[in-house]
XYZ file of C-alpha atoms in Angstrom:
703
model
C -77.859 51.282 42.736
C -80.079 51.727 39.674
C -80.374 55.016 37.851
C -83.096 55.279 35.270
C -83.426 57.909 32.501
C -86.144 58.039 29.858
C -85.870 60.155 26.739
C -88.858 61.066 24.378
C -88.275 62.611 20.974
C -90.995 64.855 19.289
C -90.003 66.387 15.986
C -86.754 68.187 16.505
C -87.315 68.886 20.191
C -86.479 66.546 23.047
C -89.133 66.720 25.677
C -88.365 65.407 29.187
C -90.916 64.546 31.756
C -90.923 61.790 34.307
C -94.118 60.417 35.846
C -93.989 57.614 38.355
C -96.717 55.096 37.592
C -96.432 52.150 39.861
C -93.258 50.417 38.767
C -92.807 52.579 35.635
C -91.757 56.065 34.948
C -93.220 57.924 31.906
C -91.475 60.872 30.406
C -93.221 63.469 28.094
C -93.357 67.135 27.379
C -96.340 67.651 29.595
C -97.609 66.122 32.770
C -99.871 63.632 31.058
C -97.253 62.706 28.475
C -97.519 62.969 24.685
C -99.277 60.332 22.628
C -95.948 59.133 21.058
C -93.983 58.496 24.213
C -92.282 55.112 24.652
C -91.758 54.114 28.247
C -89.138 51.604 29.498
C -89.899 49.889 32.780
C -87.252 47.991 34.866
C -88.604 44.705 36.125
C -85.439 42.984 37.278
C -83.762 44.231 39.251
C -86.716 45.980 40.743
C -86.811 49.695 40.462
C -86.287 50.122 44.213
C -83.386 47.666 44.576
C -79.680 48.652 44.322
C -77.838 46.967 41.520
C -74.726 45.006 42.459
C -73.118 41.633 41.905
C -69.920 39.735 42.146
C -67.190 40.638 39.669
C -67.247 38.425 36.570
C -70.559 36.897 37.611
C -73.885 37.058 35.591
C -76.595 39.567 36.561
C -79.988 38.885 34.764
C -81.857 42.029 33.752
C -85.508 42.308 32.506
C -87.226 45.398 31.045
C -90.666 46.167 29.540
C -91.497 48.657 26.833
C -94.896 50.529 27.237
C -96.697 53.101 25.236
C -98.078 56.218 26.819
C -101.168 54.355 27.758
C -99.009 51.901 29.618
C -99.738 49.173 27.163
C -97.000 46.692 26.243
C -95.320 47.386 22.998
C -94.444 44.239 21.133
C -91.873 44.040 18.371
C -89.869 47.161 19.334
C -86.138 47.106 18.441
C -83.614 46.891 21.343
C -79.963 47.965 21.251
C -77.635 47.252 24.229
C -74.469 48.984 25.454
C -72.233 48.054 28.501
C -69.106 49.676 30.022
C -66.590 48.223 32.559
C -63.403 46.135 32.302
C -64.386 42.655 31.246
C -68.102 43.521 31.252
C -70.295 41.856 28.552
C -73.819 40.747 27.712
C -75.073 37.260 27.111
C -78.466 36.152 25.669
C -79.448 39.756 25.008
C -82.911 40.171 23.292
C -82.955 42.481 20.295
C -86.808 42.704 19.978
C -89.458 43.037 22.673
C -91.840 40.103 23.012
C -95.651 40.174 22.928
C -95.708 41.586 26.465
C -93.207 44.291 25.576
C -90.540 42.455 27.635
C -86.922 42.134 26.641
C -84.105 40.480 28.701
C -80.307 39.973 28.874
C -77.631 38.524 31.130
C -75.205 41.225 32.178
C -71.806 39.710 33.134
C -70.253 42.305 35.426
C -66.688 43.429 34.889
C -63.849 42.159 37.087
C -62.622 45.492 38.405
C -64.504 46.413 41.545
C -63.177 49.938 41.588
C -65.060 50.869 38.392
C -68.682 52.056 38.118
C -70.245 49.829 35.457
C -73.156 50.892 33.223
C -75.701 49.146 31.039
C -77.887 51.019 28.533
C -80.884 49.636 26.652
C -82.296 51.735 23.784
C -85.814 50.751 22.543
C -87.082 52.161 19.250
C -90.367 52.084 17.351
C -90.762 53.719 14.017
C -92.108 56.959 15.489
C -90.944 56.841 19.055
C -87.967 55.760 21.257
C -87.037 55.170 24.874
C -83.812 54.455 26.793
C -82.948 53.114 30.182
C -79.529 53.232 31.973
C -78.421 50.933 34.809
C -75.335 51.619 36.921
C -74.009 48.720 38.976
C -71.126 48.000 41.343
C -69.020 44.822 41.158
C -68.837 43.836 44.820
C -66.173 41.166 45.516
C -67.109 38.400 47.943
C -65.252 35.266 46.838
C -62.130 34.778 49.029
C -59.108 33.557 47.094
C -56.507 34.800 49.602
C -56.577 36.507 52.967
C -54.086 38.519 54.971
C -53.755 41.266 57.522
C -52.896 44.789 56.513
C -50.218 45.833 56.944
C -48.182 42.629 57.016
C -46.843 43.640 60.449
C -49.374 45.360 62.628
C -48.085 47.524 65.450
C -49.984 47.498 68.729
C -49.067 49.840 71.509
C -48.655 48.029 74.765
C -51.787 48.394 76.885
C -53.909 49.778 74.023
C -56.367 47.406 72.243
C -56.527 47.523 68.473
C -58.801 45.853 65.930
C -56.908 43.847 63.398
C -57.603 44.854 59.800
C -58.159 41.838 57.556
C -58.074 42.030 53.776
C -59.300 39.353 51.382
C -58.497 39.112 47.685
C -60.899 37.606 45.155
C -59.746 35.617 42.094
C -59.511 38.848 40.075
C -57.250 40.624 42.540
C -59.931 42.805 44.094
C -59.268 43.467 47.772
C -62.149 43.634 50.199
C -63.032 43.194 53.842
C -64.249 39.623 54.323
C -66.997 38.521 56.669
C -67.152 35.612 59.104
C -63.432 35.784 59.875
C -61.862 33.588 62.540
C -58.759 34.791 64.428
C -56.025 32.835 66.209
C -52.876 34.092 68.007
C -49.953 31.689 67.794
C -48.183 33.290 70.790
C -50.643 34.272 73.459
C -47.800 35.310 75.780
C -47.275 38.271 73.451
C -50.788 39.049 72.190
C -54.341 37.696 72.370
C -57.165 38.281 69.845
C -60.892 37.819 70.257
C -63.555 36.744 67.740
C -64.017 40.337 66.555
C -60.302 40.724 65.782
C -59.494 42.923 68.770
C -55.794 42.629 69.723
C -54.696 42.933 73.344
C -50.979 42.961 74.204
C -49.511 40.974 77.050
C -45.798 41.497 76.473
C -43.501 43.191 74.005
C -42.302 41.330 70.989
C -43.614 39.738 67.832
C -46.386 37.187 67.465
C -47.987 35.481 64.482
C -51.735 35.707 63.940
C -53.737 33.351 61.715
C -56.906 34.655 59.999
C -59.394 32.334 58.265
C -62.419 33.090 56.075
C -64.357 30.880 53.626
C -61.882 28.090 54.264
C -58.875 30.191 53.251
C -56.189 30.962 55.846
C -53.485 33.591 55.980
C -50.934 34.796 58.489
C -49.581 38.091 59.632
C -47.282 39.484 62.283
C -48.312 41.578 65.225
C -45.645 43.653 66.951
C -46.361 44.902 70.405
C -44.780 48.337 70.614
C -43.773 49.919 73.881
C -43.197 53.626 74.208
C -39.738 54.350 75.553
C -39.713 56.506 78.658
C -36.373 55.679 80.352
C -33.082 53.736 80.099
C -31.973 51.689 83.096
C -28.384 50.609 83.913
C -26.842 48.620 86.749
C -23.801 50.948 87.043
C -23.426 54.663 86.590
C -19.640 54.184 86.428
C -17.559 51.258 85.209
C -14.146 51.128 86.874
C -11.266 49.093 85.432
C -8.053 48.292 87.326
C -6.346 46.414 84.470
C -5.873 46.787 80.752
C -7.916 44.315 78.718
C -10.068 43.730 81.772
C -13.618 42.930 80.706
C -16.724 44.061 82.543
C -20.382 44.023 81.661
C -23.028 46.684 81.838
C -26.655 45.673 82.057
C -28.795 48.222 80.233
C -32.508 48.053 79.602
C -35.237 50.237 78.138
C -38.395 50.997 80.130
C -41.766 51.902 78.596
C -44.369 54.353 79.795
C -46.066 51.560 81.754
C -42.919 50.954 83.780
C -42.227 47.677 82.048
C -38.919 46.590 80.511
C -39.028 46.450 76.740
C -37.722 43.022 75.933
C -35.301 42.627 73.058
C -34.639 46.345 72.758
C -31.120 47.577 73.490
C -30.163 51.226 73.475
C -27.729 52.423 70.855
C -24.192 52.786 72.240
C -21.482 55.297 71.413
C -18.171 56.048 73.159
C -16.679 59.515 73.244
C -13.123 58.095 73.163
C -12.788 54.611 71.707
C -9.059 54.492 72.526
C -9.859 54.178 76.240
C -12.266 51.250 75.922
C -14.076 49.064 73.436
C -17.748 48.109 73.731
C -19.503 45.115 72.236
C -23.171 46.006 71.934
C -24.871 42.773 72.915
C -26.877 41.955 75.991
C -25.291 42.564 78.402
C -23.003 45.246 77.011
C -19.391 44.025 77.178
C -16.734 46.663 77.791
C -12.973 46.037 77.437
C -10.414 48.464 78.873
C -7.712 49.526 76.391
C -5.664 52.250 78.062
C -5.642 54.437 81.143
C -8.114 57.286 80.915
C -11.761 58.286 81.182
C -14.510 58.277 78.583
C -18.286 58.566 78.468
C -20.613 55.916 77.096
C -23.757 57.396 75.579
C -26.889 55.240 75.526
C -29.772 56.262 73.260
C -33.247 54.779 72.777
C -35.582 56.878 70.602
C -35.447 60.334 72.187
C -34.256 59.072 75.578
C -30.531 59.159 76.459
C -28.307 58.219 79.384
C -24.598 58.429 80.156
C -22.240 55.981 81.875
C -18.694 56.913 82.930
C -15.869 54.501 82.047
C -12.748 54.928 84.179
C -9.580 52.930 83.417
C -6.811 53.239 86.000
C -4.381 50.349 86.309
C -3.717 49.145 89.835
C -0.620 47.136 90.776
C -1.513 43.487 91.267
C 1.863 41.817 90.964
C 5.511 42.513 90.360
C 7.689 40.639 87.922
C 11.427 40.704 88.566
C 14.220 38.778 86.897
C 17.956 38.811 87.327
C 19.315 38.749 83.781
C 22.056 36.303 84.581
C 22.998 33.234 82.526
C 23.080 31.183 85.728
C 21.072 31.137 88.971
C 23.979 32.431 91.079
C 25.170 35.905 90.147
C 28.954 36.069 89.813
C 30.015 39.708 89.807
C 32.784 41.690 91.534
C 31.952 44.125 94.359
C 30.364 47.366 93.216
C 28.890 45.806 90.080
C 25.302 46.427 89.090
C 23.053 43.392 89.367
C 21.211 43.141 86.023
C 17.765 43.285 87.594
C 14.744 43.783 85.361
C 11.446 44.479 87.078
C 7.928 45.418 86.032
C 4.752 46.262 87.880
C 1.770 44.423 86.414
C -1.968 44.808 86.710
C -4.263 41.867 87.369
C -4.328 40.970 83.664
C -0.539 40.906 83.443
C -0.105 44.199 81.588
C 2.757 46.458 82.578
C 2.105 49.665 84.504
C 4.301 52.647 83.801
C 5.599 52.915 87.354
C 8.729 51.783 89.189
C 8.382 49.675 92.325
C 10.215 50.677 95.465
C 13.206 48.437 96.173
C 14.876 47.447 99.449
C 17.282 44.694 100.457
C 17.447 42.610 103.606
C 20.364 44.437 105.155
C 22.646 41.398 105.119
C 25.352 43.422 103.419
C 25.333 41.277 100.294
C 23.516 43.896 98.187
C 22.653 47.565 98.268
C 19.715 49.000 96.369
C 17.979 52.275 95.599
C 15.870 51.073 92.679
C 15.522 48.338 90.096
C 18.319 49.819 88.034
C 20.623 50.367 91.003
C 21.114 47.078 92.850
C 24.809 46.572 93.539
C 26.990 43.721 94.765
C 28.829 44.174 98.062
C 30.007 40.663 98.894
C 29.136 36.978 98.441
C 26.056 35.532 100.052
C 22.297 35.277 99.902
C 20.099 38.332 99.983
C 16.466 39.156 99.335
C 15.416 42.049 97.134
C 12.008 43.276 98.220
C 9.937 45.134 95.647
C 6.616 46.810 96.353
C 4.060 48.955 94.589
C 0.794 49.685 96.366
C -0.480 46.281 97.548
C 1.792 44.306 95.210
C 4.851 42.845 96.927
C 7.595 40.547 95.674
C 10.498 39.012 97.578
C 13.218 38.005 95.129
C 16.017 35.844 96.528
C 19.393 36.594 94.981
C 22.515 34.482 95.403
C 25.795 36.299 94.806
C 29.197 34.706 94.465
C 31.924 37.311 94.168
C 34.667 35.718 92.034
C 37.520 34.400 94.180
C 40.949 36.011 94.013
C 44.120 33.879 94.061
C 47.571 34.860 95.234
C 49.222 33.298 92.174
C 47.916 31.598 89.010
C 49.984 28.499 89.740
C 50.570 28.871 93.491
C 53.858 28.636 95.347
C 55.783 25.512 96.208
C 55.012 24.338 99.739
C 57.576 25.171 102.420
C 58.337 21.890 104.191
C 61.325 20.827 106.303
C 61.671 17.383 104.687
C 59.901 14.758 102.614
C 60.440 11.027 102.273
C 61.896 9.685 99.015
C 59.640 9.754 95.928
C 57.151 12.194 94.489
C 54.075 13.501 96.357
C 50.533 12.886 95.113
C 46.932 13.538 96.111
C 47.245 15.923 99.111
C 44.411 16.201 101.654
C 44.531 19.052 104.179
C 42.450 19.496 107.340
C 42.537 21.381 110.605
C 42.794 19.004 113.556
C 41.240 19.385 117.000
C 44.401 21.186 118.197
C 44.036 23.863 115.526
C 46.933 22.618 113.449
C 46.998 22.218 109.690
C 47.406 18.517 108.855
C 48.423 17.658 105.316
C 48.102 14.008 104.251
C 49.731 13.050 100.972
C 50.721 9.948 99.059
C 54.426 9.577 98.350
C 54.914 7.431 95.243
C 57.973 5.348 94.556
C 59.021 2.047 93.008
C 59.963 -1.105 94.882
C 62.838 -1.958 92.566
C 60.875 -4.609 90.685
C 59.161 -2.195 88.330
C 56.120 -2.015 90.591
C 55.026 1.405 91.880
C 53.248 2.001 95.152
C 52.074 4.876 97.391
C 52.398 5.205 101.148
C 50.385 7.775 103.087
C 52.357 10.431 105.018
C 51.493 13.470 107.065
C 52.783 17.050 107.353
C 51.839 19.458 110.148
C 51.802 23.282 110.251
C 50.881 25.806 112.870
C 50.353 28.694 110.464
C 49.427 27.051 107.162
C 52.619 28.381 105.589
C 55.565 26.375 106.886
C 55.066 22.606 107.244
C 57.123 19.889 108.917
C 57.164 16.221 108.232
C 55.146 14.236 110.847
C 55.623 10.640 109.808
C 54.061 7.678 108.010
C 50.339 7.075 108.401
C 49.629 3.993 106.211
C 51.974 1.754 104.316
C 50.975 -0.247 101.281
C 50.490 -4.003 101.632
C 53.376 -5.729 99.935
C 51.433 -8.970 99.464
C 50.373 -9.865 95.926
C 46.754 -9.052 95.085
C 46.118 -7.297 98.406
C 43.212 -4.849 98.645
C 45.729 -2.105 99.452
C 48.647 -3.485 97.469
C 49.191 -0.288 95.492
C 48.884 1.944 98.535
C 46.839 4.854 99.883
C 45.877 8.379 98.831
C 43.187 11.009 99.483
C 41.802 11.405 102.990
C 38.691 12.808 104.687
C 38.353 12.823 108.505
C 35.126 13.270 110.508
C 34.151 12.809 114.161
C 33.314 9.175 114.766
C 29.569 8.513 115.109
C 29.582 5.165 116.886
C 32.304 5.912 119.475
C 34.677 8.581 120.721
C 37.414 9.658 118.365
C 37.613 10.117 114.630
C 36.980 8.153 111.481
C 39.109 8.532 108.403
C 38.044 7.666 104.879
C 40.969 6.819 102.672
C 41.256 5.675 99.068
C 43.359 2.587 98.390
C 43.597 -0.283 95.960
C 45.445 -2.757 93.842
C 45.057 -2.136 90.131
C 46.032 -5.665 89.112
C 43.395 -7.439 91.195
C 40.796 -5.216 92.831
C 40.873 -1.701 91.452
C 40.469 1.477 93.492
C 38.022 1.812 96.428
C 37.384 3.720 99.661
C 38.234 2.222 103.062
C 37.923 3.552 106.615
C 40.141 3.806 109.669
C 39.555 5.001 113.240
C 41.664 6.888 115.767
C 41.386 8.293 119.257
C 44.281 10.748 118.973
C 44.145 11.816 115.300
C 47.684 10.511 114.775
C 47.514 6.753 115.014
C 44.987 5.147 112.723
C 43.675 1.592 112.511
C 42.099 0.307 109.299
C 38.615 -1.153 109.698
C 37.463 -4.339 108.025
C 35.615 -4.124 104.744
C 35.227 -1.675 101.898
C 33.133 1.444 102.470
C 32.690 2.555 98.821
C 33.256 -0.388 96.451
C 34.202 -0.106 92.793
C 31.727 -2.733 91.586
C 34.128 -5.707 91.781
C 33.928 -8.685 94.125
C 36.401 -9.225 96.922
C 37.853 -12.208 95.047
C 41.086 -11.141 93.356
C 41.209 -11.382 89.587
C 44.240 -10.909 87.415
C 42.192 -8.890 84.935
C 39.386 -6.717 86.265
C 36.253 -7.230 84.135
C 33.615 -4.555 83.594
C 31.668 -2.959 85.065
C 34.470 -1.199 86.830
C 33.776 2.002 88.768
C 36.907 3.136 90.608
C 36.182 5.581 93.412
C 38.074 7.766 95.873
C 39.803 10.445 93.772
C 39.636 13.133 96.426
C 36.755 13.339 98.871
C 34.891 15.599 101.276
C 32.396 14.442 103.926
C 29.690 16.467 105.686
C 26.663 15.873 107.890
C 23.200 15.914 106.302
C 20.308 17.782 107.961
C 18.651 14.387 108.437
C 21.546 13.250 110.627
C 23.122 11.020 108.011
C 26.341 11.587 106.130
C 27.199 12.706 102.629
C 30.425 12.144 100.723
C 31.322 13.947 97.512
C 34.289 12.433 95.713
C 35.840 11.709 92.364
C 34.595 8.396 90.973
C 33.284 6.710 87.874
C 29.604 7.140 87.220
C 27.710 3.863 87.585
C 27.094 3.208 83.913
C 27.157 -0.113 82.114
C 29.132 -0.155 79.943
C 31.216 2.108 82.127
C 32.595 5.447 80.966
C 36.334 5.833 81.460
C 36.292 9.240 83.167
C 35.885 10.643 86.638
C 32.863 12.633 87.775
C 32.102 14.155 91.160
C 29.689 11.676 92.732
C 27.564 11.702 95.880
C 27.319 8.723 98.248
C 25.143 8.807 101.394
C 25.270 6.870 104.647
C 23.096 6.691 107.768
C 25.921 5.433 110.036
C 29.343 6.176 108.451
C 29.747 2.469 107.657
C 27.160 1.605 104.999
C 27.186 3.844 101.964
C 24.787 4.104 99.012
C 25.575 5.476 95.585
C 23.414 8.520 94.681
C 24.860 9.817 91.427
C 26.801 12.773 90.020
C 26.476 16.288 91.427
C 29.005 17.816 89.024
C 29.954 16.133 85.805
C 32.019 16.701 82.689
C 28.720 17.368 80.895
C 28.586 20.718 82.699
C 32.115 21.666 81.725
C 33.425 23.664 78.790
C 35.830 21.976 76.402
C 38.892 22.892 78.480
C 37.631 20.755 81.365
C 35.354 18.092 79.922
C 37.765 15.167 80.233
C 37.630 14.403 83.981
C 36.406 16.185 87.117
C 37.470 14.985 90.568
C 39.072 15.865 93.925
C 36.444 18.259 95.331
C 37.150 20.478 98.301
C 34.414 22.760 99.652
C 34.277 25.912 101.733
C 31.224 27.757 102.982
C 31.594 31.289 101.686
C 28.517 32.720 103.409
C 25.386 31.334 105.057
C 23.682 29.235 102.381
C 26.504 29.611 99.843
C 29.370 27.185 99.188
C 32.270 27.148 96.782
C 33.931 23.983 95.517
C 37.435 23.845 94.120
C 38.112 20.738 92.062
C 40.430 19.308 89.454
C 39.402 19.212 85.804
C 41.236 18.317 82.613
C 40.505 17.864 78.932
C 42.036 14.415 78.465
C 42.545 12.783 75.996
C 42.794 15.884 73.788
C 46.186 16.580 72.305
C 48.250 18.818 74.573
C 45.683 18.395 77.345
C 45.948 20.393 80.549
C 44.815 19.827 84.112
C 43.954 22.731 86.391
C 41.925 23.713 89.411
C 38.411 24.978 88.728
C 35.678 26.401 90.943
C 31.928 26.061 91.233
C 29.321 27.514 93.602
C 26.123 26.095 95.091
C 23.342 27.025 97.447
C 22.419 23.437 98.388
C 25.547 21.298 97.899
C 23.577 19.346 95.306
C 23.456 21.622 92.272
C 26.710 23.252 91.272
C 27.291 26.164 88.949
C 30.708 26.094 87.275
C 32.565 29.414 87.467
C 35.688 28.608 85.447
C 39.337 27.776 85.850
C 40.772 29.164 89.074
C 44.399 28.013 89.009
C 46.517 26.720 86.143
C 48.376 27.713 83.005
C 49.415 26.437 79.613
C 52.855 25.481 80.952
C 51.901 23.533 84.026
C 49.653 20.749 85.273
C 47.779 21.091 88.559
C 46.167 18.094 90.226
C 43.954 17.554 93.238
C 42.931 20.289 95.643
C 42.357 20.467 99.368
C 41.341 23.630 101.182
C 41.371 24.882 104.766
C 40.198 28.448 105.288
C 41.720 30.426 102.405
C 44.683 28.080 101.886
C 44.549 25.530 99.049
C 47.190 22.819 98.558
C 47.593 20.830 95.337
C 50.140 19.039 93.149
C 52.029 21.192 90.676
C 53.972 19.769 87.742
C 55.699 22.330 85.564
C 56.507 21.279 82.021
C 59.736 19.262 82.243
C 59.550 19.214 86.065
C 58.571 16.725 88.765
C 55.543 16.529 90.999
C 55.693 18.968 93.892
C 53.349 20.144 96.633
C 52.146 23.694 96.083
C 49.929 26.099 97.986
C 47.946 29.244 97.134
C 45.795 31.720 98.945
C 42.251 31.976 97.649
C 40.240 34.920 98.927
C 36.461 34.552 98.759
C 34.853 37.932 99.554
């Protein structure tokens, strides 16, 4: 816009008058104007045109000086003045030409916010005139473009015009024209050619604006007004500690739409009950039993969710704190039972399960800390808590009680000459106690041998001699040249009568092996052909037995397998090569009583403490209770100095795996060998220090 002011001086008074004459304005003290008035007329820009231009760009200006008769005044002096940051004049005339015209190039300042002014003062010796121009620097050159603000918020469902700001080279900001708009994510927001934004979903989208070949970007955020918080559970229930559950929570706007990417703020009243991880979905972990409230907050909207932690029994853990699978405690003793009720995550619940036993009489129980032994056998402890149930099998072997640590010498009417060895006792079909034993003696040539004899008793206390059963073969290098010892008798499978297994051998030629004999009356026995349990040597006699050598038959017991076959447990060498010079208790199996197969050790010196880790042999077994057996066997600590042999015991629930209990009979002044048991009577060989071998018997009670 152009503002024009003319000033006329007359003497000492300043007279102002403005008369519009076509394109000029004359100022004087009266309406017609004084004779000495100098008029300044704006030619360019025209008097009616607003004055503006681009910052820092030239703006030509042209003026004419006229006298009061509107005649050009040539040769008048011109003085210029400009204001505005960076504003200046170029090619400015200092004298009017013959037509009274004077010109200049006004370079506008660079700051668009300023009002810029140009003044031209024209003087003649006796008169003067002045003209003022005010101009605006209007930016139009686009150096950079952007949206304002950098992130523009748009309420969902409400259109909004995007505000675009351009910057010229001098830093002036202005609204550009001919702008093109592009949304880079039309799933969030669209924009038309006029810059009108329309939301389609919540979130952020980039918008590109272009003007005069310059492009810029900005971010549009579609804002949704929160009106509600939605959850998929009003209450979260936990049955286990450290159980994890999720809560789906969402924020709804006033249009009924879910606000994507916006989660409510979460706070727990009691963080000791649970822990929350504020991600989508919210993850809640139970920490202890109790109740707390989860507060959800989005802007001024809130919601509450109850968190309830109450452990529920899911399983029961119970353990008998015993060093071995079979509990060996006297009657009335507490079974060291430890039990816990667990939730589904395996964390203990502070509650005791109810406890009952099967009623077999083996155990009594009123709780986990009050389970007591009554007698030997198998029992089941049943524990329950709510829906959690556990059946815990418990095997109890009450320690046996013996009548004497070394037993008593056997009462017998007579014995043949020599010393007894390796007794084997059984009850025959007539109910009598039969005691087979080897009687050792020399033949006068320095060669020892053993013949097998029998004793009989009606009461298991007093025995009578009942004659010779087998006599050694006097021939050189005979299979039974040394004699016989150790016996086991079973009903015959292939015919009526009985079959006896008997150990025999000849140490110089064949070693020690197991043979068989048959009988129809249990008194007269006939040896069968062949060897039932060989020692690894051929049937060809050899003066020196080479390895491997696995003597077998040091006490034996035979029973029937559930499959219908037969099992023999006996003292023998383990089948190792090179062989180990010690006896173990070995199992052999047979389908028909005639053909036997080596299975391996069931109780070995490796299971024994130092006092019995030399040899183990001569097993005898009694069933103590249904599913529970006790074995009495011989063990020694040979070849240790001052070694001792005694009778030991072990218990088992399957006749395959044996748990050693300890020494049952023996002392530091005696040696006890072999063992054979019928009911609660055990016979064995007793050798007191400085004494001879004698048959002995003891009562072993197994409650």
